[in-house]
Each structure stands twice: as C-alpha cells, then as structure tokens.
PDB file of C-alpha atoms and ligand atoms in Angstrom:
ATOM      1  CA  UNK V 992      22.381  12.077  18.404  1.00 64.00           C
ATOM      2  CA  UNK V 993      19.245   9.829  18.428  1.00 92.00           C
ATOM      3  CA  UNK V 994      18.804   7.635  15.774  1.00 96.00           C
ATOM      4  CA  UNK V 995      15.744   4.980  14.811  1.00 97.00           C
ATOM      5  CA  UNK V 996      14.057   2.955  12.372  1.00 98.00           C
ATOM      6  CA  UNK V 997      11.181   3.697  10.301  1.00 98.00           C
ATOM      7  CA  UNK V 998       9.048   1.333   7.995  1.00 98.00           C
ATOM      8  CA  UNK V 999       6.516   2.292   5.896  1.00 97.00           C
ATOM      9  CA  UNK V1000       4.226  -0.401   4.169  1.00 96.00           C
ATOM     10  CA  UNK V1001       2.118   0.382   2.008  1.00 92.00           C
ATOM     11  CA  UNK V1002      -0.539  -1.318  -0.450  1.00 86.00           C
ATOM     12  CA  UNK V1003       1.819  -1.332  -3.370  1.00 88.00           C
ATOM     13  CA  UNK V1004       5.874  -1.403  -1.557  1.00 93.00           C
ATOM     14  CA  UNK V1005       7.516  -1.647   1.752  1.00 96.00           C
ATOM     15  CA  UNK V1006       9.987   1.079   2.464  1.00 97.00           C
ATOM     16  CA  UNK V1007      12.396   1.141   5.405  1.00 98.00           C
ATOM     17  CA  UNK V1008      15.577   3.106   6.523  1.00 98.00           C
ATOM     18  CA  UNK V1009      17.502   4.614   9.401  1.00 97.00           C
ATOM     19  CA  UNK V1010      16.484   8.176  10.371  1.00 98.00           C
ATOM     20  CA  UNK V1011      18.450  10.738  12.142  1.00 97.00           C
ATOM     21  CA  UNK V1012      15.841  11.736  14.673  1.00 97.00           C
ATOM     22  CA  UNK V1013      17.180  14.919  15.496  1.00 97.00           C
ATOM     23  CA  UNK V1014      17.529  16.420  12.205  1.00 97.00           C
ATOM     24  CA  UNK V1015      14.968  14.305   9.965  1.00 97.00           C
ATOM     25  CA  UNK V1016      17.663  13.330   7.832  1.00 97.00           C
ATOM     26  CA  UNK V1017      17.953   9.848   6.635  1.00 97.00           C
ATOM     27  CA  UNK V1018      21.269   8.016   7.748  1.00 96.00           C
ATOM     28  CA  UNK V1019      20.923   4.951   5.770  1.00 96.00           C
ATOM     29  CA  UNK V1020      19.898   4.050   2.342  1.00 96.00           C
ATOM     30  CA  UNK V1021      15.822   4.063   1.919  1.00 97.00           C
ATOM     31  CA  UNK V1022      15.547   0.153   0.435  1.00 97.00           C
ATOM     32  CA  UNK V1023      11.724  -1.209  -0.762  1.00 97.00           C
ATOM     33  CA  UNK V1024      10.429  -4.498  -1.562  1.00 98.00           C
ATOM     34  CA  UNK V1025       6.615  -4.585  -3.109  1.00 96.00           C
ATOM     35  CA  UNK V1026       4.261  -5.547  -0.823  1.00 95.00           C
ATOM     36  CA  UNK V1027       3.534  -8.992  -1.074  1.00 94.00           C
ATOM     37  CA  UNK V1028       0.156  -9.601  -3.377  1.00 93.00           C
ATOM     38  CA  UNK V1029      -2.882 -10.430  -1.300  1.00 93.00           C
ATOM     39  CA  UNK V1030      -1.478  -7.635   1.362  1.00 92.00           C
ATOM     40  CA  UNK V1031      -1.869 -10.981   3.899  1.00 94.00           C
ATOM     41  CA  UNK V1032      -0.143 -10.143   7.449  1.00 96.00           C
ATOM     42  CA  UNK V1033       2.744 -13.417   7.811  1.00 96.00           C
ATOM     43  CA  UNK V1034       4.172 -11.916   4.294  1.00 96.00           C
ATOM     44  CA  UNK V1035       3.924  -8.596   5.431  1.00 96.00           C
ATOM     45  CA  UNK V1036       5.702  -9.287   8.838  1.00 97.00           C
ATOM     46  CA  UNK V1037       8.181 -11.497   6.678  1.00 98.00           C
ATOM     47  CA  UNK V1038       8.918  -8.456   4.328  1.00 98.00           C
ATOM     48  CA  UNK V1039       9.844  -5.694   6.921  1.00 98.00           C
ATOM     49  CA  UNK V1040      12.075  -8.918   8.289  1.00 97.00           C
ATOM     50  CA  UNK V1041      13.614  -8.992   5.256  1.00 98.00           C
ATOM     51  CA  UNK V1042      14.239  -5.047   4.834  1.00 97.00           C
ATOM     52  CA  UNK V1043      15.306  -4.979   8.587  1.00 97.00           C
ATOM     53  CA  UNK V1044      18.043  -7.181   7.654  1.00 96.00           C
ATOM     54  CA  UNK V1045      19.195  -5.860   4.708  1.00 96.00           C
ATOM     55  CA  UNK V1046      19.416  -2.486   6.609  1.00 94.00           C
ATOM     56  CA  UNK V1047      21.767  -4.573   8.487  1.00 92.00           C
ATOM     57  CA  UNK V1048      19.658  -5.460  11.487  1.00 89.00           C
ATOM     58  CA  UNK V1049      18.350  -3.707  14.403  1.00 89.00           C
ATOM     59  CA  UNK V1050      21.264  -2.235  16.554  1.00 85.00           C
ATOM     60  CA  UNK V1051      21.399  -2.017  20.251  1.00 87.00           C
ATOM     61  CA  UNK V1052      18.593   0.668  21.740  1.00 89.00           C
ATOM     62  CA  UNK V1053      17.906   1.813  18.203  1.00 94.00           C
ATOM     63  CA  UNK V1054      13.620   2.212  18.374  1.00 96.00           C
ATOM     64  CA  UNK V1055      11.679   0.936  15.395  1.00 97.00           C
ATOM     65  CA  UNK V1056       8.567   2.660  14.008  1.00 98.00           C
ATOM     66  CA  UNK V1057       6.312   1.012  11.816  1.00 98.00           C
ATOM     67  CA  UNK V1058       3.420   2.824  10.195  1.00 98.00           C
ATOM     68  CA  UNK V1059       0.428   1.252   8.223  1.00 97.00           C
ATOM     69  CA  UNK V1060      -2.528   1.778   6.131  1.00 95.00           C
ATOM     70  CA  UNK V1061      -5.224   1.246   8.878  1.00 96.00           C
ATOM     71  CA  UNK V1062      -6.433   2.629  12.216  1.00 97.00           C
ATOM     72  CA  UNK V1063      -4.095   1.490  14.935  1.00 98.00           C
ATOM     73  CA  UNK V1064      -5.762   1.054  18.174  1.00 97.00           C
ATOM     74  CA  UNK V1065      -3.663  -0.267  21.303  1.00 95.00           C
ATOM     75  CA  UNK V1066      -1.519  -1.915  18.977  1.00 96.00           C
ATOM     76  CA  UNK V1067      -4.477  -3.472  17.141  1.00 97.00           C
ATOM     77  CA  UNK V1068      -5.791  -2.799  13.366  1.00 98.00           C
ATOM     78  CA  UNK V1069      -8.932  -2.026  13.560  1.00 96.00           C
ATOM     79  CA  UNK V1070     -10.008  -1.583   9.903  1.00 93.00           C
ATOM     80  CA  UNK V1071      -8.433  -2.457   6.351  1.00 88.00           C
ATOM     81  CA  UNK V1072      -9.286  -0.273   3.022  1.00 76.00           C
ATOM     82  CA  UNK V1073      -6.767  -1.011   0.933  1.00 76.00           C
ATOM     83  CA  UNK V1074      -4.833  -4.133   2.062  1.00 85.00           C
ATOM     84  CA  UNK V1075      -6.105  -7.940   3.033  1.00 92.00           C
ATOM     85  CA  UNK V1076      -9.192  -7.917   5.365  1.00 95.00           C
ATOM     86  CA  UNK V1077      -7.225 -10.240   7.335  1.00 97.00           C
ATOM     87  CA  UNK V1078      -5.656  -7.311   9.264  1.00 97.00           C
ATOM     88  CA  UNK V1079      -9.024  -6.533  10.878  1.00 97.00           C
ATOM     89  CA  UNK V1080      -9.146  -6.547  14.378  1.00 97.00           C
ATOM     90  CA  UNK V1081      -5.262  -8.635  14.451  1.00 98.00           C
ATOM     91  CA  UNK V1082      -2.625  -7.650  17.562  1.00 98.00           C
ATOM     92  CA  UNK V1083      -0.535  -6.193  14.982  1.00 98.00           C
ATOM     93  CA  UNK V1084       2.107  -4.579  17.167  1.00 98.00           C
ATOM     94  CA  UNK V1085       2.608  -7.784  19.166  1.00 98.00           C
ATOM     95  CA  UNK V1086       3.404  -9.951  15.651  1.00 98.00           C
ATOM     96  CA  UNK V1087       5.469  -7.497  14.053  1.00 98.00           C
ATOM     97  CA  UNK V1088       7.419  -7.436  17.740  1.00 97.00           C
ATOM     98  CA  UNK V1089       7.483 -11.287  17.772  1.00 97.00           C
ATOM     99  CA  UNK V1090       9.170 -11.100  14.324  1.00 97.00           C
ATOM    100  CA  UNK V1091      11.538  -8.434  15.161  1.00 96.00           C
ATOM    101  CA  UNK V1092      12.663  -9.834  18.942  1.00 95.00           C
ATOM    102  CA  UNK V1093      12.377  -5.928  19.820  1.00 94.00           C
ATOM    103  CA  UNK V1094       9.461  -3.257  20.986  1.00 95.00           C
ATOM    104  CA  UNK V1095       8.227  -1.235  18.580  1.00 97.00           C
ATOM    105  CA  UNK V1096       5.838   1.841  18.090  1.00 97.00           C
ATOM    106  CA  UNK V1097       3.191   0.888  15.589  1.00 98.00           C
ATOM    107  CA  UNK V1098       0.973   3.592  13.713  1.00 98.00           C
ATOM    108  CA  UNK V1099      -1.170   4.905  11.061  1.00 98.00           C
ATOM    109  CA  UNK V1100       0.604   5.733   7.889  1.00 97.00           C
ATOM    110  CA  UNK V1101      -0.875   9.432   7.388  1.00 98.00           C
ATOM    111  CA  UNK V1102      -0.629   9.899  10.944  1.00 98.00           C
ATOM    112  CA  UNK V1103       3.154   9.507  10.796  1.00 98.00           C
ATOM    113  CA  UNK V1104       3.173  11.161   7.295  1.00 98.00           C
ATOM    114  CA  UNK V1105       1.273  14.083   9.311  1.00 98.00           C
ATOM    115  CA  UNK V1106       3.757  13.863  12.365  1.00 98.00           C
ATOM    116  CA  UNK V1107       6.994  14.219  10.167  1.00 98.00           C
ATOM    117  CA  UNK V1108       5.523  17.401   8.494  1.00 98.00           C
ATOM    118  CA  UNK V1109       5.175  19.114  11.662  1.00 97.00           C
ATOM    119  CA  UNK V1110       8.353  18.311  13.125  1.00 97.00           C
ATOM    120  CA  UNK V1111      10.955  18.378   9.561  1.00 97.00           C
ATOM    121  CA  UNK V1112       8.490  19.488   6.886  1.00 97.00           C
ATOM    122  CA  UNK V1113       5.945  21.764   5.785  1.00 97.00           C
ATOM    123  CA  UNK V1114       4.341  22.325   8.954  1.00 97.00           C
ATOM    124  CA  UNK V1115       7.529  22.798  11.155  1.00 96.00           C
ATOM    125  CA  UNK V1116       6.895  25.499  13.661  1.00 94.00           C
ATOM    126  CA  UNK V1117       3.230  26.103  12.847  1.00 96.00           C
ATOM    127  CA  UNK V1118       1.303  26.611  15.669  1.00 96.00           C
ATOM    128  CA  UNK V1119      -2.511  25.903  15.991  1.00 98.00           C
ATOM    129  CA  UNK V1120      -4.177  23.167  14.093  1.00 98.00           C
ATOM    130  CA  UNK V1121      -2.939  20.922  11.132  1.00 98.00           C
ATOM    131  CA  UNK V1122      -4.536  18.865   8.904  1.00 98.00           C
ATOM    132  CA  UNK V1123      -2.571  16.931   6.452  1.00 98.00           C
ATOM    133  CA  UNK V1124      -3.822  14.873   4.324  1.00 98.00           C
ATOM    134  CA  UNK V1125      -2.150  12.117   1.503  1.00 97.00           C
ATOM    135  CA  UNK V1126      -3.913  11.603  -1.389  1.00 97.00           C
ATOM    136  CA  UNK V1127      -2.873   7.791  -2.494  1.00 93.00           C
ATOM    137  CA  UNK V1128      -4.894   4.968  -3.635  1.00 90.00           C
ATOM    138  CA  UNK V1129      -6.936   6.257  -0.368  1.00 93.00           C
ATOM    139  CA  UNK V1130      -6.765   9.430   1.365  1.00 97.00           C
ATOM    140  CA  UNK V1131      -5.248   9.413   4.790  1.00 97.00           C
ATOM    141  CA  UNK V1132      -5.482  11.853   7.803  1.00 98.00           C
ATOM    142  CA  UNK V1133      -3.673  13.647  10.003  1.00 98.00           C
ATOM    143  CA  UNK V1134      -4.353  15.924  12.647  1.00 98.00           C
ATOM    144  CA  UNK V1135      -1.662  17.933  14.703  1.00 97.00           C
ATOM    145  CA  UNK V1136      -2.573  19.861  17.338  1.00 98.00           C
ATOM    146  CA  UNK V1137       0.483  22.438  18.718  1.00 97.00           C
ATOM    147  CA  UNK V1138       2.636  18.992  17.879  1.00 94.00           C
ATOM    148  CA  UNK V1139       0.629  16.712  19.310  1.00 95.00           C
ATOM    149  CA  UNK V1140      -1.205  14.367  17.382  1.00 96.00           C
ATOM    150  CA  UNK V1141      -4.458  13.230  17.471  1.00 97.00           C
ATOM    151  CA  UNK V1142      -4.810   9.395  15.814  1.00 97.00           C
ATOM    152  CA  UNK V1143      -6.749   7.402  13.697  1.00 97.00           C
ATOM    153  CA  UNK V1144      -8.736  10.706  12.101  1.00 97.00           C
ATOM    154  CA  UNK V1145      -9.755   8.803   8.920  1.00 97.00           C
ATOM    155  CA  UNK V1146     -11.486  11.885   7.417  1.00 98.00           C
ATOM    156  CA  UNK V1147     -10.547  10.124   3.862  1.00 97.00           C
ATOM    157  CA  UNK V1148     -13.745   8.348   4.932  1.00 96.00           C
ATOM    158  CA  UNK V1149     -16.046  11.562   5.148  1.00 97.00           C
ATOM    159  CA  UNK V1150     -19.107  11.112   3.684  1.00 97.00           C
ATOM    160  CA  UNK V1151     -19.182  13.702   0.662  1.00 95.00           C
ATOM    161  CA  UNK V1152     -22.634  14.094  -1.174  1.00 91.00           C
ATOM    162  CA  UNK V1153     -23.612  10.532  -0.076  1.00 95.00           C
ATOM    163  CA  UNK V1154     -19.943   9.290  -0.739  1.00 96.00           C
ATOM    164  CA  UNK V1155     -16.695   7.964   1.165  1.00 97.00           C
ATOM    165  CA  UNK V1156     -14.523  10.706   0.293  1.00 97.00           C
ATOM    166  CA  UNK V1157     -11.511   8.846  -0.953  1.00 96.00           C
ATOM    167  CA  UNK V1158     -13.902   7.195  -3.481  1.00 96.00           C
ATOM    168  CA  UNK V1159     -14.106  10.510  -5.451  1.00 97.00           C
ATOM    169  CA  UNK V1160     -11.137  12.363  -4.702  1.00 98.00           C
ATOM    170  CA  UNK V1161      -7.998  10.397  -3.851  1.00 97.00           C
ATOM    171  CA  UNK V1162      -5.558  10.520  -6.835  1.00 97.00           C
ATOM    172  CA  UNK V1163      -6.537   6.678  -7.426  1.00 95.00           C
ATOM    173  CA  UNK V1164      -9.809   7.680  -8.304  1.00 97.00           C
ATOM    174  CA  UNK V1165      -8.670  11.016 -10.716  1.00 98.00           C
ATOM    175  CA  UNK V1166      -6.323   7.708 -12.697  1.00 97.00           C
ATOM    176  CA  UNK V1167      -9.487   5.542 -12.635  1.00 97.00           C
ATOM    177  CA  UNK V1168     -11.860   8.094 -14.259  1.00 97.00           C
ATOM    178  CA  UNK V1169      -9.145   9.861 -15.899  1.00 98.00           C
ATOM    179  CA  UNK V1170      -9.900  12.999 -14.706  1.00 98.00           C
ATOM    180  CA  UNK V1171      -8.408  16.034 -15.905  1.00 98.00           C
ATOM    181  CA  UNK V1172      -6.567  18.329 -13.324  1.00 98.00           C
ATOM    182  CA  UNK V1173      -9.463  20.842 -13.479  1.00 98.00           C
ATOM    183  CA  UNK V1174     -12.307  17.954 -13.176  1.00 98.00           C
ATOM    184  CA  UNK V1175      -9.974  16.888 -10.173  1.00 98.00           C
ATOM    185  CA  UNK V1176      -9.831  19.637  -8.441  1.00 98.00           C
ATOM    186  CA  UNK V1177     -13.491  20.046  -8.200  1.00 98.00           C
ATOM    187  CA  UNK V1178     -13.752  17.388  -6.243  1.00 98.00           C
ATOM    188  CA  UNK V1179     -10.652  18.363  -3.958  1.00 98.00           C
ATOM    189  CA  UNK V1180     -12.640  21.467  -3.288  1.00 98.00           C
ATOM    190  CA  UNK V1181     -15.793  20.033  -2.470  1.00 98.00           C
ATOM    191  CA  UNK V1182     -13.789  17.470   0.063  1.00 98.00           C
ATOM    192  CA  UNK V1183     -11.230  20.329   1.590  1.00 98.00           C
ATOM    193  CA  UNK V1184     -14.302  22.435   1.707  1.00 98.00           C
ATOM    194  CA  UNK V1185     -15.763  20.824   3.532  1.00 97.00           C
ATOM    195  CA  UNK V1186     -12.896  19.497   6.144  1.00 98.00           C
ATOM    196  CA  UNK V1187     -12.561  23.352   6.412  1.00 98.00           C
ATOM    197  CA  UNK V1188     -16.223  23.768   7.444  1.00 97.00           C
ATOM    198  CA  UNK V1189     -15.906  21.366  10.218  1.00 97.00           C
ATOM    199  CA  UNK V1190     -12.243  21.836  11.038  1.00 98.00           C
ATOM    200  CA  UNK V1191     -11.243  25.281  10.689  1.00 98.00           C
ATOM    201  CA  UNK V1192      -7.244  24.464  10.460  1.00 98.00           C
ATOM    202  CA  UNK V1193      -4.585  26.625  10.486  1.00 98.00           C
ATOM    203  CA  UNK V1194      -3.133  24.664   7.808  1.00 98.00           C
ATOM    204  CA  UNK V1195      -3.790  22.391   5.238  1.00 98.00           C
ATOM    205  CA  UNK V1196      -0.501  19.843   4.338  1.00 98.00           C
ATOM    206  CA  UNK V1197      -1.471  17.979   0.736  1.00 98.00           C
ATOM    207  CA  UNK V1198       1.072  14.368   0.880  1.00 97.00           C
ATOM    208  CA  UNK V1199       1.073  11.836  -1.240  1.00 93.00           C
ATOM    209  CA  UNK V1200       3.318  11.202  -4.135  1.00 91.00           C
ATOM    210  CA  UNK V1201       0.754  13.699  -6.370  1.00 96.00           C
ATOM    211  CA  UNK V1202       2.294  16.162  -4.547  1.00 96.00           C
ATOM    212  CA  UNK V1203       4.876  16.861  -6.269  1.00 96.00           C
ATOM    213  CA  UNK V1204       2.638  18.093  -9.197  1.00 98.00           C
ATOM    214  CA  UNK V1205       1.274  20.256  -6.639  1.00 98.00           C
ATOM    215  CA  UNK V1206       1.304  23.476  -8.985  1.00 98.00           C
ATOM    216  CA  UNK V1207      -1.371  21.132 -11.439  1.00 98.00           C
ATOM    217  CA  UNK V1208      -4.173  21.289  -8.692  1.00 98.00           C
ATOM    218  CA  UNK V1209      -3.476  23.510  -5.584  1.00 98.00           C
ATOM    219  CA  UNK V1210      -3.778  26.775  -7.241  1.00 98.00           C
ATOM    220  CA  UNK V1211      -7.051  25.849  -8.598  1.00 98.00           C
ATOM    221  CA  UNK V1212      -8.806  25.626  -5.087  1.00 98.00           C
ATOM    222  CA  UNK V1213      -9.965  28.433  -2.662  1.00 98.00           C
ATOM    223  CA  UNK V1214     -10.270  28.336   0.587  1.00 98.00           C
ATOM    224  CA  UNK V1215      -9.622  30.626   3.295  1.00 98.00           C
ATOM    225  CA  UNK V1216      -7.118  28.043   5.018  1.00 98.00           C
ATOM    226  CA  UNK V1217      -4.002  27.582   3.438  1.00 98.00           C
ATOM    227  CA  UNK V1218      -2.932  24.615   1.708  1.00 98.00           C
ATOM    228  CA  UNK V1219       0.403  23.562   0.664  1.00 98.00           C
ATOM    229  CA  UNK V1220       2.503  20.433  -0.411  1.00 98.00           C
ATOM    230  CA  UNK V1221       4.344  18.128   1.922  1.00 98.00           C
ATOM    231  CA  UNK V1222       8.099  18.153   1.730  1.00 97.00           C
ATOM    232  CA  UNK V1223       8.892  14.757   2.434  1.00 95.00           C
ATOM    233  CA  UNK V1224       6.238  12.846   0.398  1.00 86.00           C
ATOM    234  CA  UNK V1225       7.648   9.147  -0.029  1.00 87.00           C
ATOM    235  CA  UNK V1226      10.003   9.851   2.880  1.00 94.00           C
ATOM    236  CA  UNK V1227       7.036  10.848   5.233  1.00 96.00           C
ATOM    237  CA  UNK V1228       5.875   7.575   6.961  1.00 97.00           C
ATOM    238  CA  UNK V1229       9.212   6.665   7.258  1.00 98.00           C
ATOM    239  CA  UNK V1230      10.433   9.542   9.246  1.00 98.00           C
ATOM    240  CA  UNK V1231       7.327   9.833  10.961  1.00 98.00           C
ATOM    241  CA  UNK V1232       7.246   6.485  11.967  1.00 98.00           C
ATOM    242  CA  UNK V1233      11.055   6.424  13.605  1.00 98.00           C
ATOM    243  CA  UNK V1234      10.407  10.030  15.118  1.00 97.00           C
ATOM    244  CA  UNK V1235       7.149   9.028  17.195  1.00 97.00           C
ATOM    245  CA  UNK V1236       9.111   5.623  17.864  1.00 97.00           C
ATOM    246  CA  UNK V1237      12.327   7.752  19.743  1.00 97.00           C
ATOM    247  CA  UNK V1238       9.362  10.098  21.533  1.00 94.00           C
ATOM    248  CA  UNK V1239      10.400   9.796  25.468  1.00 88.00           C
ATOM    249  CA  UNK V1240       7.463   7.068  26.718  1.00 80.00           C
TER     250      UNK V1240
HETATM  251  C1  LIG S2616      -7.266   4.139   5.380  1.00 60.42           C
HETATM  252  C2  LIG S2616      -6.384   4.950   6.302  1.00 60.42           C
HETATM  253  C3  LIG S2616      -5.052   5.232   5.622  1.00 60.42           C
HETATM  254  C4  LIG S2616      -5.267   5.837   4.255  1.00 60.42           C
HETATM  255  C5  LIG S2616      -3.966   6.064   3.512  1.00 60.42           C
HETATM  256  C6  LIG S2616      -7.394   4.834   4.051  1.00 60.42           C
HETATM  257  O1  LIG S2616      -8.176   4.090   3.180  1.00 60.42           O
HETATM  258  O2  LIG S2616      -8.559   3.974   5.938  1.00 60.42           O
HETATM  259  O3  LIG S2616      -6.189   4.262   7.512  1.00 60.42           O
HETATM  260  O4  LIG S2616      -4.322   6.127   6.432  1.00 60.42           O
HETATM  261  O5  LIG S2616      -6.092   5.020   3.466  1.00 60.42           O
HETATM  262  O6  LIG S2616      -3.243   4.882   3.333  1.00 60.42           O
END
C-alpha cells in the first residue's frame, strides 16, 4: 500500500496530510496554518516545515508532493497572480527540497486539483478530454487527457471580451461585486463557453470551495459539454499533489 505526502499552499492557508495513494483516502489528519502575509517564499518554505513536522516528519521512502498557485516549469515558478511576486522565475523545487532534506514533486495547484479528480473524483474513469477548473480568488486549470495531464494550462487567464478571465468570473470577483448567483453565472457561461469553443471536452470538473453550492450556479448554464462539481474540493491539491509525487519516474 503506497502512501505519500501532499501540501497544498494556497494564497490564504497551507494544508498538508498523508494520503493513501492507492485508494485516495487520507491516512493522517489534514492540519493548516495561514499562509504567511506577504505570500514571501522563506515563510512559505518555513510553513510547510512546520506542517511537515507536526504531521510527524517525513518517513523513510514516503514521496512528498507540493502543489502551488503558479506555473511550475522544471521545478521553477514562472509567474505569480495571487501570491508575492518574489516567486517569479525562483528554483522553487530545489528550496522547498533544501528545507525538507528529501526530493519532491512540485506542481500547479489546479493541475493537481485536476489530477485527483481523474484518478479518486469526479472524473474517475472518464475517458477523452477533461477540463477542470477551480474557481478561487483566481481560476485555475486543468487539463487531463486519457489520465495524463497536460501542465501549466492557465486558461483562468483567457482573454474574455478584452478581459483576463479570472478577473470577471472567479468566485473572488462574484464576492467583490456582489454578484447575485444569476449575474454570476452569466459570466461563467460566457467563460465555459467559450473554453468549450476552443476545447471541445468531454467533461467539464467545476473545483473550488464554491463548489459545494454547486446546485446555486451549474444548473443555470448550457452547454453541450457536461459540467459537474469536484468531489474532493479542499482535499484536491492535496491528494493530487501526493498521487503525481508516488507516479513511477
Ligand atoms: C494562477 C494559476 C493558479 C490559479 C488558482 C491563477 O491566478 O495563474 O497558476 O492555478 O490561479 O490558484
């Protein structure tokens, strides 16, 4: 029975556990700290340290998956929306694998969130291509291909009538114009429209922690793909994260 570690940081908290890679079942408490203000990378490093520990370290052979709010190139960030600039263009991997004294598979948050669907969650033996997406304080991207994924999609960044997508239609944005479900959803249509248009996916995966209000918003969209809610929503990144970390390399 594999097991391994997944951390999830994100803008506001830093989530870790132990994850029972077989079954996607957590074996170990899910502990958070917030993430440090300023988002800057020593306090980051020094906060999944921290949760490491209090998980009660890193056991022998166990792999660690960390997953983050940016593109992830070689190891590398390569871009920062919603945490300290900073990040850009830092060998992330390598300081995170300093801290820790072990090798670890570093990734994009939706990209795990996207990879734990297909392999525990709402996308579990869907063949063809899926497109999740998590609609946070940004909106992240995943896209699955027959189980493989393809990184660092970033269609949360589409330009949508002259916009960056996650500008209009994340859930950040529906709490900072207090939009109603209904004036919400008009801009989820326009934006999953319009991945639909240039995607054509098999299926659409909606993450984020809005999800669970699915019933408020999804019904109120059509599209010819369909489009349901993630099952693991704040557990995604996690599981994603220690799942692609236990992948045979
Ligand atoms: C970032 C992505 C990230 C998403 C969700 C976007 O602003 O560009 O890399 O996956 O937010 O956190």
């Amino acid at each position: 029975m594999g097991h391994a570690l997944g951390v999830d940081i994100g803008g506001t908290g830093i989530k870790a556990a132990i994850v029972d890679t077989d079954t996607g079942e957590l074996v170990s408490e899910r502990i958070k700290l917030p993430t440090p203000s300023g988002g800057e990378p020593n306090d980051i490093v020094a906060t999944v340290v921290t949760l490491v520990e209090k998980l009660g370290g890193l056991g022998e052979g166990v792999p660690v998956g960390v997953c983050f709010p940016a593109i992830v190139r070689n190891g590398r960030t390569m871009s920062a929306a919603n945490v300290s600039k900073k990040w850009i263009g830092l060998e992330a991997e390598a300081l995170f694998e300093k801290a820790l004294g072990r090798d670890i598979h570093f990734v994009n948050d939706a990209d795990a969130a996207g990879y734990a669907e297909v392999r525990y969650g709402a996308a579990k033996d869907v063949t063809g291509l899926v497109l999740l997406t998590t609609l946070g304080t940004g909106i992240g991207s995943a896209l699955i291909y027959n189980g493989v994924l393809i990184p660092n999609s970033e269609l949360g960044h589409l330009i949508v009538d002259g916009r960056d997508a996650e500008k209009r239609a994340s859930y950040a944005a529906k709490e900072r114009s207090r939009l109603s479900w209904k004036s919400w959803a008009k801009r989820l249509q326009k934006y999953y429209g319009h991945l639909e248009m240039l995607f054509s996916p098999d299926l659409f995966v909606v993450g984020g922690g809005v999800s669970k209000s699915y019933q408020e918003f999804l019904p109120l969209l059509s599209l010819s793909t369909p489009i349901v809610p993630a099952v693991h929503r704040n557990n995604a990144g996690i599981l994603g994260a220690a799942a692609l970390a236990a992948l045979p390399r």
